[in-house]
Coordinates of C-alpha atoms and ligand atoms in Angstrom, one line a residue:
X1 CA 108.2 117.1 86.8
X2 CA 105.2 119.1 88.6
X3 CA 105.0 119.5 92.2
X4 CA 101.6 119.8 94.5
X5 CA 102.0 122.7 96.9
X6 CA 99.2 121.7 99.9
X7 CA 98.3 123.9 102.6
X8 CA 96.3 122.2 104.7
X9 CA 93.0 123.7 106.5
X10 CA 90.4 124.3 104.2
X11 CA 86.9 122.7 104.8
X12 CA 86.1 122.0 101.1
X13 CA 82.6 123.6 100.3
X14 CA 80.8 123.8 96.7
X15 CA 80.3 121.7 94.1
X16 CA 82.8 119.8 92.0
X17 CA 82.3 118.3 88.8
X18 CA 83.1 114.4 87.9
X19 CA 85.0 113.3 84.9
X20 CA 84.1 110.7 82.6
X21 CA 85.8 107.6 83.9
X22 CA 89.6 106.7 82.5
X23 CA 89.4 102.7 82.8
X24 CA 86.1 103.0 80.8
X25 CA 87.7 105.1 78.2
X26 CA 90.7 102.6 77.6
X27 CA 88.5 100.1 76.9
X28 CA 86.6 101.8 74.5
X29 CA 88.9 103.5 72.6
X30 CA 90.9 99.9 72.2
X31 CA 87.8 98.9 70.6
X32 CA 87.6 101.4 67.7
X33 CA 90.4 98.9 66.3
X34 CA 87.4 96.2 65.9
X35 CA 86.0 98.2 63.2
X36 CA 86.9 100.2 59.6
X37 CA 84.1 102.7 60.6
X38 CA 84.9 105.3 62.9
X39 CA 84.0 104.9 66.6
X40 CA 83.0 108.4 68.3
X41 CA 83.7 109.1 71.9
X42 CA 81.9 111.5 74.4
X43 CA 82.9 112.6 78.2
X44 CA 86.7 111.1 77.6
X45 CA 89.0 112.4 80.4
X46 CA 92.1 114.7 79.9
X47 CA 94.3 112.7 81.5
X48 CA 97.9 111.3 80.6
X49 CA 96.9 107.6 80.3
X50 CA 94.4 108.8 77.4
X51 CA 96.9 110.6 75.3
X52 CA 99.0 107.8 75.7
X53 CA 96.3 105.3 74.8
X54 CA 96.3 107.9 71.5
X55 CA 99.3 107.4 70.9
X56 CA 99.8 103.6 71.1
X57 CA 96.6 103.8 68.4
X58 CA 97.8 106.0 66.3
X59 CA 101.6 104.2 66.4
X60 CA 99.0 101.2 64.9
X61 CA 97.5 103.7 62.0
X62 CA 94.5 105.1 63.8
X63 CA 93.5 108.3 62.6
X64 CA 92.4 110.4 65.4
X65 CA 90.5 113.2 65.4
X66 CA 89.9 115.3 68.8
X67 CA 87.4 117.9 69.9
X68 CA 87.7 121.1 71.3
X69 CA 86.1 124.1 73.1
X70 CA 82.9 122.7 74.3
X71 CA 83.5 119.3 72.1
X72 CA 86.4 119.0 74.4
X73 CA 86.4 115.4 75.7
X74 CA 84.9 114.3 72.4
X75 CA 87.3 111.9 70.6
X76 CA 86.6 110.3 67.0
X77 CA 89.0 107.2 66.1
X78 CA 89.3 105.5 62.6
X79 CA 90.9 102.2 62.5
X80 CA 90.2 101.8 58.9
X81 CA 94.4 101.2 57.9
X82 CA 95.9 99.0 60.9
X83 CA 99.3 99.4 59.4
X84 CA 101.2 97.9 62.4
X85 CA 99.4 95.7 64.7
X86 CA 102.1 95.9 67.3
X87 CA 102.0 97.9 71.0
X88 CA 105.8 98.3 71.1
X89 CA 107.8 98.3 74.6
X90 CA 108.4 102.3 74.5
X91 CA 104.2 102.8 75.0
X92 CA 103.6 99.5 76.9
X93 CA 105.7 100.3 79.6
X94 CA 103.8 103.7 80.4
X95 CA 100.7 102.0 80.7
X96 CA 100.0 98.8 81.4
X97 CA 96.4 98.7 80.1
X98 CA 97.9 98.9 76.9
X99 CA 97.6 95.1 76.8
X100 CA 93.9 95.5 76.0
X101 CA 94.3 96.1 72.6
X102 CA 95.6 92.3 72.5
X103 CA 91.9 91.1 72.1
X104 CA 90.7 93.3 69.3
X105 CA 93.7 93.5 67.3
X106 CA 93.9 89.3 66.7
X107 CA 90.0 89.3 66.2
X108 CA 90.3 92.1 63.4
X109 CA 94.0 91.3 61.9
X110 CA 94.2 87.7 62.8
X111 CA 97.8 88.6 64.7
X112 CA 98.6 91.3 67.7
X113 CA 102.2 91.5 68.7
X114 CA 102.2 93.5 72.3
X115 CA 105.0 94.2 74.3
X116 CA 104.5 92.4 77.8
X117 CA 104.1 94.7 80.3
X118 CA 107.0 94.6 83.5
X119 CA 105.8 95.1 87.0
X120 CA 104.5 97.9 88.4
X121 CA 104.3 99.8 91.8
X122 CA 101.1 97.8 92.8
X123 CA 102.3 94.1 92.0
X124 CA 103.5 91.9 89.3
X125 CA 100.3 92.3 87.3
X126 CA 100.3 89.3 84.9
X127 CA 98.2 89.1 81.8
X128 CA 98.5 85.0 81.5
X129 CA 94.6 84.7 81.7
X130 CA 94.1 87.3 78.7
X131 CA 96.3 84.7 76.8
X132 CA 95.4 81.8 78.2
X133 CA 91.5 82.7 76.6
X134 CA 93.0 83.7 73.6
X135 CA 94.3 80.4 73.2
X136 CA 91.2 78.5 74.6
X137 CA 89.8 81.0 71.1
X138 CA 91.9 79.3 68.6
X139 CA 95.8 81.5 69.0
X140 CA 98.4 80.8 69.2
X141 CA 100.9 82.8 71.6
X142 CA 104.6 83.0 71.2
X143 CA 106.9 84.9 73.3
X144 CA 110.0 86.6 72.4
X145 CA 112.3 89.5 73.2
X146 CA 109.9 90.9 75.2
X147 CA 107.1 90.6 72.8
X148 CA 103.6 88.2 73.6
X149 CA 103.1 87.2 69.8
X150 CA 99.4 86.1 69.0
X151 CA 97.5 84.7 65.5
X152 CA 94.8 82.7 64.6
X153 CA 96.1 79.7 61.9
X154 CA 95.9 81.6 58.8
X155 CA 93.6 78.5 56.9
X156 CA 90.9 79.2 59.6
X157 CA 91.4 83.4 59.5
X158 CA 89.7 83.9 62.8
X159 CA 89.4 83.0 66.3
X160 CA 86.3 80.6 67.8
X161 CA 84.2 80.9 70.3
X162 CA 85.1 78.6 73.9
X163 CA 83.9 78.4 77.0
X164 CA 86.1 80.5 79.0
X165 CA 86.3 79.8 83.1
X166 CA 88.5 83.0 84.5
X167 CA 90.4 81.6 87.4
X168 CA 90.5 85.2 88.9
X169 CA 88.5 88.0 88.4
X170 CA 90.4 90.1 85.9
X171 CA 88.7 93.4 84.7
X172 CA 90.8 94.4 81.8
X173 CA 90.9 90.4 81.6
X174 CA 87.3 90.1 80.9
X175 CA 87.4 93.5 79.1
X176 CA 89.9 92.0 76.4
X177 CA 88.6 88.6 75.9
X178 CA 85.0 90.1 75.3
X179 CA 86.9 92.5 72.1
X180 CA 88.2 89.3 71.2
X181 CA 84.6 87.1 71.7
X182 CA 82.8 89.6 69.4
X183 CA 84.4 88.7 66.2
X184 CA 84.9 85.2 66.9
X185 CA 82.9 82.6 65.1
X186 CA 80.1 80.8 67.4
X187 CA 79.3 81.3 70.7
X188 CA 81.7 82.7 73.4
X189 CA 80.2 81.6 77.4
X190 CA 82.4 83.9 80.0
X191 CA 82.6 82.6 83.6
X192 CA 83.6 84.3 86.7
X193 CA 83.6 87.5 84.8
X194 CA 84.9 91.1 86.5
X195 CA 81.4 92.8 86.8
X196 CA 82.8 96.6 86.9
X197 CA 80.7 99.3 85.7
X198 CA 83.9 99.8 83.3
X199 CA 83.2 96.5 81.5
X200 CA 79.1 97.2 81.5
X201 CA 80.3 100.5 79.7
X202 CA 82.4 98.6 76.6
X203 CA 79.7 96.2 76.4
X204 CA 76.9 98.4 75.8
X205 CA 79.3 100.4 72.9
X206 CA 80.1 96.7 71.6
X207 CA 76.6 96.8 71.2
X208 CA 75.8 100.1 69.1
X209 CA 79.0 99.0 67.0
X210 CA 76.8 95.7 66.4
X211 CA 77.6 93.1 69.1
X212 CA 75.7 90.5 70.5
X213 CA 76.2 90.3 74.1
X214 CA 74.5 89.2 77.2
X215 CA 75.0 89.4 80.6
X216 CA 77.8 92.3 81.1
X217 CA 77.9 93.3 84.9
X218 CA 77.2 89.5 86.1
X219 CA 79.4 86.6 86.1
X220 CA 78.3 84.9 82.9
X221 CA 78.7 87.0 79.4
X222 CA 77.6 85.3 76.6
X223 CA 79.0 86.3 73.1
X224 CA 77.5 85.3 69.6
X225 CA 79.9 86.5 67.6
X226 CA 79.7 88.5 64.1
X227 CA 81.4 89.1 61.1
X228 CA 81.4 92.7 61.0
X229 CA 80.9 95.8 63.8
X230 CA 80.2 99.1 62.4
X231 CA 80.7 102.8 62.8
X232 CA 79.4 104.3 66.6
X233 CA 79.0 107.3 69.1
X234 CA 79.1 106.3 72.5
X235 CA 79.0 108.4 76.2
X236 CA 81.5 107.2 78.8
X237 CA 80.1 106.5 82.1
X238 CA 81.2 109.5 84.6
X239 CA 84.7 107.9 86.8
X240 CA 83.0 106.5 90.4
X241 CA 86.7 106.5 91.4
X242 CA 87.0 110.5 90.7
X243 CA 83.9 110.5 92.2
X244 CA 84.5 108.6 95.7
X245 CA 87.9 110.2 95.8
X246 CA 85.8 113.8 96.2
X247 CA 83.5 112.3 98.8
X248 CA 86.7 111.5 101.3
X249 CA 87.6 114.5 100.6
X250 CA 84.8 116.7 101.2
X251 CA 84.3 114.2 104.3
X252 CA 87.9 114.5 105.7
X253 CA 88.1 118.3 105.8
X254 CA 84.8 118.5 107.3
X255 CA 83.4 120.5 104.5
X256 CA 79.8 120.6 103.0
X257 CA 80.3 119.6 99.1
X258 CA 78.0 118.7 96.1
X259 CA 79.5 116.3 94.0
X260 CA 77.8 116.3 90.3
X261 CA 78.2 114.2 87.5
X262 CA 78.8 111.2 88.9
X263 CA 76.7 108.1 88.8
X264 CA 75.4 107.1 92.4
X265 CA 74.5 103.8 91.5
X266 CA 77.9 103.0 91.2
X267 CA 78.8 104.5 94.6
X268 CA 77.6 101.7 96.9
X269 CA 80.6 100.7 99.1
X270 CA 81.8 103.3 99.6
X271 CA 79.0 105.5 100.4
X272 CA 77.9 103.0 102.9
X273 CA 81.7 102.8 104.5
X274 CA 81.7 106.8 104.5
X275 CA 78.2 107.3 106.7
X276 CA 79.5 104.0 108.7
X277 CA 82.3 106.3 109.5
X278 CA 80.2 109.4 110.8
X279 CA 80.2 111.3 107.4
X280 CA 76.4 112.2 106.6
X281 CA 76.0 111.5 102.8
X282 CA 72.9 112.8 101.0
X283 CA 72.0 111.1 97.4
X284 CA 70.5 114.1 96.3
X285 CA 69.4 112.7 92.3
X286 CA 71.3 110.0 89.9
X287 CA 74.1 111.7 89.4
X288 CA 74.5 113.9 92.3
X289 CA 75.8 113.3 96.2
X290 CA 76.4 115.7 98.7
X291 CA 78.8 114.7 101.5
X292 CA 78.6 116.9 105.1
X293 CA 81.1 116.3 107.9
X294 CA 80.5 118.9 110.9
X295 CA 81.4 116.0 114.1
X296 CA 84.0 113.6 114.4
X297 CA 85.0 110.6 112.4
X298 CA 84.8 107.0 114.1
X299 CA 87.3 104.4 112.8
X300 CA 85.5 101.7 110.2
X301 CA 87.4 98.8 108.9
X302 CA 87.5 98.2 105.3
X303 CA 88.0 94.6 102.7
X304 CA 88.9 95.6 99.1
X305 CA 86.7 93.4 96.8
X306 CA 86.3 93.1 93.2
X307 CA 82.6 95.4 92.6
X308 CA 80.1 95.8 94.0
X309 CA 82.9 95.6 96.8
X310 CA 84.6 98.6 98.0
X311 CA 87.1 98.8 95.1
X312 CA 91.1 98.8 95.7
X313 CA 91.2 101.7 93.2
X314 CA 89.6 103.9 96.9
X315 CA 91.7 101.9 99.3
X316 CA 94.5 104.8 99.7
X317 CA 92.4 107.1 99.7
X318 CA 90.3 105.9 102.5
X319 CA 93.4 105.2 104.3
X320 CA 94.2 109.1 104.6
X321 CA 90.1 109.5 106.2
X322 CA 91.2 106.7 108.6
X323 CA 93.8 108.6 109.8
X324 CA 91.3 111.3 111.0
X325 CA 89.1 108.5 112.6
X326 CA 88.9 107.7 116.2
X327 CA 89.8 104.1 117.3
X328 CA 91.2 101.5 115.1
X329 CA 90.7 101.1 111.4
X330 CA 92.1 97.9 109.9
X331 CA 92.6 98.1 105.7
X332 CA 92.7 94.9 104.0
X333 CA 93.8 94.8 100.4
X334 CA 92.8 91.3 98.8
X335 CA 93.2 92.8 95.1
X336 CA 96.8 93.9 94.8
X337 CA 100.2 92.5 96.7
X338 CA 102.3 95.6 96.9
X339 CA 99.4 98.1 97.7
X340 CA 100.3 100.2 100.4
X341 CA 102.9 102.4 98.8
X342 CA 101.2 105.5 100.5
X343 CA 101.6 104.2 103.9
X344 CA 105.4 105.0 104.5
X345 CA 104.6 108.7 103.3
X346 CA 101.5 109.1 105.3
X347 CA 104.0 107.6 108.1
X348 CA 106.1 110.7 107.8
X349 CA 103.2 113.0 107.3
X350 CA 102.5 111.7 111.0
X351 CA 99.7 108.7 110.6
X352 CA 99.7 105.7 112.9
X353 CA 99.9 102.8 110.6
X354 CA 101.2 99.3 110.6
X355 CA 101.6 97.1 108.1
X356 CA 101.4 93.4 108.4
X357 CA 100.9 91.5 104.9
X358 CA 96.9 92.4 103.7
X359 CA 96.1 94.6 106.5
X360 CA 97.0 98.0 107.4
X361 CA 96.1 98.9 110.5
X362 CA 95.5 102.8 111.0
X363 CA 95.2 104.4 114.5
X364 CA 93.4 107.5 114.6
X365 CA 93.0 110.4 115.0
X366 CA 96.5 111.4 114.4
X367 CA 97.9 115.1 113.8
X368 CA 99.4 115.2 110.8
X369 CA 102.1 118.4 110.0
X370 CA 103.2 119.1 106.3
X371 CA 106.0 117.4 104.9
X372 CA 107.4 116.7 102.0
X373 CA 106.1 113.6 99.8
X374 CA 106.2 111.5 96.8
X375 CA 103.9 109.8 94.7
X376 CA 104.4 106.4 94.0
X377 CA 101.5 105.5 92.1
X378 CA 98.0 107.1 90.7
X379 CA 95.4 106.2 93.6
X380 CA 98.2 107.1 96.4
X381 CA 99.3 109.8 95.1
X382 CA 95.3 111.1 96.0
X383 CA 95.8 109.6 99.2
X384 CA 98.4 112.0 99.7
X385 CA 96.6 115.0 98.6
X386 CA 93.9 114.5 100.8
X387 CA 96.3 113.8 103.9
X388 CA 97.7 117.0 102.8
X389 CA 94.5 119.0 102.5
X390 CA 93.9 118.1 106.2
X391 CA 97.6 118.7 107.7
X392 CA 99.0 121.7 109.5
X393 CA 101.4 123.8 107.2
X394 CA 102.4 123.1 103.6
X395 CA 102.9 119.8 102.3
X396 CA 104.9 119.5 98.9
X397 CA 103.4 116.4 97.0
X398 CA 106.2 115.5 94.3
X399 CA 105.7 113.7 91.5
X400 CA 102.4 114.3 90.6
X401 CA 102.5 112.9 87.1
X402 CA 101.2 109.6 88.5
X403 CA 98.3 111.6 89.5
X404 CA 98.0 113.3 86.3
X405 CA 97.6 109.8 84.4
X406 CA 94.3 109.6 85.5
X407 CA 92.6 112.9 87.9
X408 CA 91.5 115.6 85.7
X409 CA 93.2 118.9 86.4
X410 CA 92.8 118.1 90.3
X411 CA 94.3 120.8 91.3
X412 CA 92.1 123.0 89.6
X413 CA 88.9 121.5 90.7
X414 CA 90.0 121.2 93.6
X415 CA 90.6 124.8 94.1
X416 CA 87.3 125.9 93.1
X417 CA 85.8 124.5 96.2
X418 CA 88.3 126.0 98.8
X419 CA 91.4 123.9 98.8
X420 CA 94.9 126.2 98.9
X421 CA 96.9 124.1 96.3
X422 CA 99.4 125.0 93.4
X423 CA 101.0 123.5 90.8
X424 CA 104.6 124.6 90.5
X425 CA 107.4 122.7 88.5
X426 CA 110.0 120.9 89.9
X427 CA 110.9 122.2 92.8
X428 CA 113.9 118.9 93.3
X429 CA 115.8 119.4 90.2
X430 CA 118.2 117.0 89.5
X431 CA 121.4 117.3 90.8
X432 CA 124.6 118.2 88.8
X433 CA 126.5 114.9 88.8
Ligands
EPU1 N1 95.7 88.9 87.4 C1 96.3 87.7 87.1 N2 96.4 87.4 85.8 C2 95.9 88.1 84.8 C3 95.2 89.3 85.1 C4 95.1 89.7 86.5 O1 96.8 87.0 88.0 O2 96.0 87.7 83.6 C5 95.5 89.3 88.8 C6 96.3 90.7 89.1 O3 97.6 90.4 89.4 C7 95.5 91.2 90.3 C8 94.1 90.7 90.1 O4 94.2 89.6 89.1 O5 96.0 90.6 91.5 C9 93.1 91.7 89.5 O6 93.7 92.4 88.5 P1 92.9 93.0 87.2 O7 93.3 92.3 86.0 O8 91.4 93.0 87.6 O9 93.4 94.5 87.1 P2 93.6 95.3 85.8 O10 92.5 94.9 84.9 O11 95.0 95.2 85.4 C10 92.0 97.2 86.4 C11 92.1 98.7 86.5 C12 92.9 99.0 87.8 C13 92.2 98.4 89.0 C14 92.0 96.9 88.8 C15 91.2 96.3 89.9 C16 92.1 99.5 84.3 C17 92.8 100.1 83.1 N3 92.8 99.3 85.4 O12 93.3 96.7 86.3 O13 92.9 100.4 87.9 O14 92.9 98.6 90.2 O15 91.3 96.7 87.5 O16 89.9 96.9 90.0 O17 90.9 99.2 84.2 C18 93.8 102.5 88.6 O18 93.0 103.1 87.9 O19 94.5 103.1 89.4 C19 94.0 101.1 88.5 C20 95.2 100.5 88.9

């Protein structure tokens, strides 16, 4: 198990560089299984949560072909044998997106069986509205020994289009029922859709494979489903959470940094939160932001919304700049129930923070000395690097594999703008029983 070693200080200055975006890949690469053709991939992250996504296709029969030296990121995967359309528990339980290749296997196989996934550090995260669409579609869904069974009747071969009303806004929710919609016979109508830039991204490579879809980034989606999707190359959309993550951190060690390859349309909240709480942001071209912090931050409150609102994917992270704000932030998290895993370990790092339900409230601007820290999930565990990158002495962030599901060699770009921080291995071995 790798270990961050943090020594805090550094204002970050230079450029970094922006990833393409992990929940845009998942998506993507669960929908090569809607076609026999093979479905090419640019600008996919190096992160754990791809290779496992790999795996769990290639468990099915994918064949998987990956680039390297400058093709690196390029990934081509042929679904042309689906030998065994079932996620099984081991994968599941690693990732829990691994329910979105529910959708496209029952629309190209006529039956997915999928582990179900168990709870995870942010909440229970249920998948009953993926199923409950499926069903509005034509499945049937059994449940047993940990398994979510679906199939279409076997006289009809394929699901139908429905009118589907989400009672929540689901991202990989929408994300899965639109795989499914695509293949479907007749017309699919999608209300109260998520409208993420993530789902905007499968739709428009739903598209090149062949897809008729309208209306991805709004509420309504309309699907008129076809028989066949073919063979594609598609870019993934550069990751706005990678992206915002750099911003607070160029902001919260007062540093002067150029973030590139990004996409600053999708930047909205929290730009606006960030220069609402005294950081000067420049949008210097489409894909390009440079953040400056030479005074003092001023507490700002933030409300985590489904996009355009400031997304619960940047609410731990924001919570470490809070810290450095003066006056009272309060941080309300409406997405998730068990969100605030970071708090207790920005607690012992020194933060003022109370939590009471939704709302966090963060008093600022406190001190905060090295210690040492654990990781409980992907977004906190970057909360914690950035409180780190801004405390006095060495912190020692452990168990950074959640980070490493989804950041990008972190470390290392985060090095090559000033930050002082290693990667060693486990530094708490386990003890001898
Ligand atoms: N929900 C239900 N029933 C469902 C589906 C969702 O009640 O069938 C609830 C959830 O419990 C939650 C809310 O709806 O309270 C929103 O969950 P959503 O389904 O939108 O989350 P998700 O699709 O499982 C994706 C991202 C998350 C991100 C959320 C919210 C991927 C692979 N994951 O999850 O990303 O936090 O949307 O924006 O796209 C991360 O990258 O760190 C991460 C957790």
């Amino acid at each position: 198990m790798d270990t961050f070693v943090v020594q805090g200080g550094n204002p970050l200055v230079g450029t970094i560089r922006v990833s393409g975006a992990k929940n845009s890949a998942l998506p993507c690469m669960a929908a090569a299984i809607l076609t026999e053709e093979p479905i090419t991939l640019e600008n996919i992250p190096q992160v754990r949560d791809i290779s496992t996504e790999r795996r769990l296709l290639q468990s099915m029969g994918a064949e998987i072909e990956l680039g390297e030296g400058a093709a690196l990121g390029r990934t081509t995967i042929c679904c042309r044998n689906l030998s065994d359309p079932v996620a099984k528990y081991e994968i599941v339980k690693t990732m829990r997106a691994s329910s979105l290749v529910l959708g496209p296997l029952i629309a190209r196989t006529g039956m997915a069986r999928v582990a179900m996934p168990g709870g995870c550090a942010i909440g229970g995260r249920p998948i009953d509205l993926h199923l409950k669409g499926l069903e509005q579609m034509g499945a049937t869904i059994t449940q047993d020994h940990g398994y979510i069974e679906a199939r279409v009747n076997p006289q009809v071969g394929r699901l139908h289009g429905a009118e589907l009303v989400f009672d929540k806004i689901t991202v990989t929710g929408t994300e899965d029922l639109l795989m499914a919609a695509v293949l479907a016979d007749g017309e699919t109508v999608m209300e109260n859709c998520a409208r993420e830039p993530e789902v905007v991204d499968l739709a428009a490579l739903l598209v090149t494979m062949g897809a008729n879809i309208e209306g991805a980034g709004t509420a309504t989606i309309r699907v008129s489903g076809v028989n066949k999707l073919r063979g594609a190359r598609y870019r993934i959309n550069p990751d706005r959470i990678e992206a915002g993550t750099f911003l607070i951190a160029g902001a919260i060690t007062g540093g002067d940094l150029i973030v590139s390859h990004c996409n600053t349309s999708h930047l909205g909240a929290v730009i606006t939160k960030l220069r609402e709480a005294g950081a000067r942001v420049d949008i210097l071209g489409p894909d390009t932001v440079r953040v400056r912090n030479h005074g003092k931050l001023i507490a700002a409150d933030i409300s985590t919304e489904e996009y355009p609102g400031f997304p619960t994917d940047m609410q731990a992270q924001y919570m470490a700049l809070a810290t450095q704000a003066e006056g009272t932030s309060l941080v309300r998290e409406n997405i998730f129930e068990n969100r605030f895993m970071h708090v207790q370990e920005l607690v012992r790092m020194g933060a003022g923070i109370k939590v009471d339900g939704k709302t966090a409230t963060v008093i600022g601007p406190a001190r905060l000395s090295a210690a040492a820290v654990m990781c409980s999930d992907l977004r906190a565990s970057a909360s914690l690097v950035l409180a780190a990158l801004v405390a006095e002495g060495e912190t020692i962030i452990d168990r950074v594999y959640h980070m490493d599901r989804g950041y990008e060699q972190i470390d290392e770009k985060l090095r090559g703008v000033g930050a002082q921080i290693q990667r060693l291995g486990n530094l708490f071995p386990p003890r001898a029983a």
